[in-house]
Short mmCIF file of C-alpha atoms in Angstrom, two decimals:
data_model
loop_
_atom_site.label_atom_id
_atom_site.label_comp_id
_atom_site.label_asym_id
_atom_site.label_seq_id
_atom_site.Cartn_x
_atom_site.Cartn_y
_atom_site.Cartn_z
CA MET A 6 129.83 63.48 145.44
CA ARG A 7 128.72 65.19 149.06
CA VAL A 8 128.42 68.80 148.70
CA LEU A 9 125.99 71.43 150.87
CA PRO A 10 125.40 74.54 150.08
CA LYS A 11 127.55 77.72 152.02
CA ASN A 12 125.81 80.37 153.35
CA ASP A 13 126.88 84.01 153.90
CA ASP A 14 123.05 85.52 154.48
CA ASP A 15 122.25 87.21 158.04
CA TYR A 16 119.76 85.36 158.10
CA PRO A 17 119.59 82.35 156.56
CA PRO A 18 116.61 79.83 155.79
CA ILE A 19 116.71 76.50 158.26
CA LEU A 20 119.31 73.96 156.51
CA LEU A 21 117.54 70.14 156.68
CA VAL A 22 119.21 67.16 155.32
CA ARG A 23 117.28 64.19 154.70
CA THR A 24 119.83 61.08 155.35
CA ASP A 25 117.40 58.42 155.42
CA TYR A 26 115.53 57.34 152.08
CA ARG A 27 113.25 54.08 153.40
CA ASP A 28 110.27 56.27 153.71
CA ASP A 29 109.01 58.70 151.29
CA GLY A 30 106.32 58.88 154.00
CA ALA A 31 107.86 59.61 157.06
CA TRP A 32 110.02 62.25 155.36
CA GLN A 33 106.60 64.00 154.17
CA ARG A 34 105.21 64.41 157.60
CA VAL A 35 108.92 65.45 158.33
CA LEU A 36 108.73 68.26 156.20
CA ASP A 37 104.48 68.85 157.04
CA ALA A 38 105.51 69.32 160.77
CA LEU A 39 108.19 71.52 159.79
CA ASP A 40 105.76 73.34 157.18
CA ARG A 41 103.26 74.82 160.46
CA PRO A 42 104.07 78.31 161.37
CA TRP A 43 105.77 79.07 164.33
CA VAL A 44 104.20 80.94 167.04
CA PHE A 45 106.63 82.63 169.14
CA ASP A 46 104.37 85.01 170.55
CA GLU A 47 101.35 83.38 172.11
CA ARG A 48 99.68 87.06 173.41
CA ASP A 49 99.03 88.19 169.78
CA ALA A 50 98.22 84.31 168.13
CA GLU A 51 97.76 86.54 164.47
CA ASN A 52 100.53 88.39 164.28
CA GLY A 53 102.86 86.38 166.41
CA SER A 54 103.87 83.11 163.75
CA VAL A 55 106.47 82.67 161.32
CA LYS A 56 106.71 80.78 158.40
CA GLU A 57 110.79 80.05 157.98
CA GLU A 58 111.93 79.33 154.60
CA VAL A 59 113.45 76.13 154.51
CA LEU A 60 116.44 74.96 152.42
CA ARG A 61 115.74 70.80 151.68
CA VAL A 62 118.50 68.83 150.63
CA ASP A 63 117.24 65.78 149.69
CA ASP A 64 119.59 63.86 147.48
CA PRO A 65 120.36 60.09 147.83
CA VAL A 66 123.89 60.75 147.99
CA TRP A 67 123.30 61.71 151.72
CA ALA A 68 121.78 58.59 152.11
CA ASP A 69 123.03 56.89 156.06
CA ALA A 70 125.30 60.25 156.29
CA SER A 71 126.52 60.55 159.94
CA PRO A 72 126.63 63.87 161.56
CA ASP A 73 130.24 63.98 160.94
CA ASP A 74 129.58 63.03 157.11
CA VAL A 75 127.30 66.41 157.18
CA LEU A 76 130.07 68.37 159.60
CA ALA A 77 133.30 67.84 156.79
CA ALA A 78 131.35 68.71 154.36
CA LEU A 79 129.66 71.80 155.44
CA THR A 80 133.50 73.00 156.45
CA ALA A 81 135.09 71.64 153.33
CA SER A 82 136.30 74.71 150.99
CA GLU A 83 136.80 74.68 147.41
CA ASP A 84 140.16 73.38 147.55
CA GLY A 85 138.89 70.36 150.17
CA GLU A 86 140.76 71.94 152.78
CA GLU A 87 138.76 72.66 155.89
CA THR A 88 137.80 75.39 157.00
CA ASP A 89 136.59 76.96 159.86
CA GLU A 90 132.81 78.38 159.13
CA CYS A 91 130.09 77.63 156.89
CA GLY A 92 127.72 80.35 157.87
CA TRP A 93 125.17 78.02 158.92
CA PRO A 94 123.56 78.26 162.50
CA VAL A 95 122.59 74.97 162.98
CA VAL A 96 121.94 72.09 160.59
CA PHE A 97 119.13 69.21 160.67
CA LEU A 98 119.02 65.90 159.75
CA ALA A 99 116.14 64.22 159.01
CA ASP A 100 117.81 60.34 159.72
CA ARG A 101 116.83 57.01 160.42
CA ALA A 102 115.34 58.12 163.77
CA SER A 103 113.68 60.41 162.50
CA MET A 104 111.88 58.62 159.66
CA GLU A 105 111.23 55.57 162.44
CA GLY A 106 109.35 57.80 164.41
CA ALA A 107 107.38 59.81 162.29
CA GLY A 108 104.58 57.89 161.97
CA ALA A 109 100.94 58.75 161.60
CA GLY A 110 100.08 60.78 164.92
CA VAL A 111 103.59 60.72 166.27
CA GLU A 112 105.18 63.58 166.43
CA PRO A 113 108.56 63.73 164.61
CA THR A 114 112.39 64.53 165.74
CA LEU A 115 115.00 66.33 163.76
CA LEU A 116 118.77 65.49 164.99
CA ALA A 117 120.28 68.80 165.70
CA VAL A 118 123.77 69.58 165.12
CA ASN A 119 126.06 72.23 165.59
CA PRO A 120 128.40 73.52 162.74
CA ASP A 121 130.42 75.56 164.68
CA PRO A 122 133.55 73.85 165.70
CA GLU A 123 134.76 76.75 168.16
CA GLU A 124 131.89 76.14 170.46
CA GLU A 125 133.04 74.17 173.55
CA ASP A 126 129.91 72.74 175.64
CA GLY A 127 127.05 71.59 173.59
CA THR A 128 128.19 70.26 170.45
CA SER A 129 126.93 66.86 170.87
CA PRO A 130 124.17 66.18 168.47
CA PHE A 131 120.51 65.79 169.94
CA ARG A 132 117.58 64.95 169.10
CA ILE A 133 114.64 67.32 169.15
CA SER A 134 110.92 68.03 167.93
CA ALA A 135 110.42 68.76 164.77
CA LEU A 136 106.89 70.48 165.27
CA SER A 137 108.13 73.81 166.60
CA VAL A 138 111.47 73.39 167.74
CA PRO A 139 113.75 73.68 164.98
CA HIS A 140 112.34 77.25 164.20
CA GLU A 141 112.82 78.25 167.90
CA MET A 142 116.17 77.17 167.68
CA HIS A 143 117.23 78.75 163.59
CA CYS A 144 115.68 81.81 165.34
CA ASN A 145 117.52 82.15 168.69
CA LEU A 146 120.70 80.96 166.55
CA ALA A 147 120.79 83.00 163.38
CA ILE A 148 120.76 85.84 165.46
CA ALA A 149 122.71 85.36 168.45
CA ASN A 150 120.58 85.13 170.84
CA MET A 151 121.42 81.34 172.29
CA ASP A 152 124.07 78.93 171.87
CA PHE A 153 123.77 75.69 170.67
CA SER A 154 124.44 74.31 174.08
CA ASP A 155 121.29 76.72 175.76
CA PHE A 156 119.11 73.81 173.65
CA ALA A 157 121.05 70.75 174.55
CA ASP A 158 119.11 70.39 177.86
CA ALA A 159 116.02 72.54 177.17
CA PRO A 160 112.93 71.24 178.59
CA PHE A 161 111.15 72.11 174.73
CA GLN A 162 113.34 69.13 173.46
#
């Protein structure tokens, strides 16, 4: 059964769902990219970085899951009815394209998925760099500094 955790924290960890299980080495390269501290203040390299917590959903039940499958699990209530909110500002998928692109020396990517059904613009999933964009995106969405659509055409993808 496909189940994802709900969230009620004001500032949750990054939610990463693995949906491709063909290459454990590629998965490790994705995790290594996310494990690097995010430098949010280039002027203060010593104090201007942070390492965010990542909640990894690494369960083969999610193999080949689509963004719609993930969203359905996030918005399902305990009684099976759909709800509007799951508490996550963004969900990242390590999908087939992520794993195929996570070769040695190649910067891995993730698929960013908007879990907010009420946001009208920019709700389609899109691919981002796994090195710093997930941290920046998650941070800005969690504190409501930016909207999902602000990242859809951003030059730092």
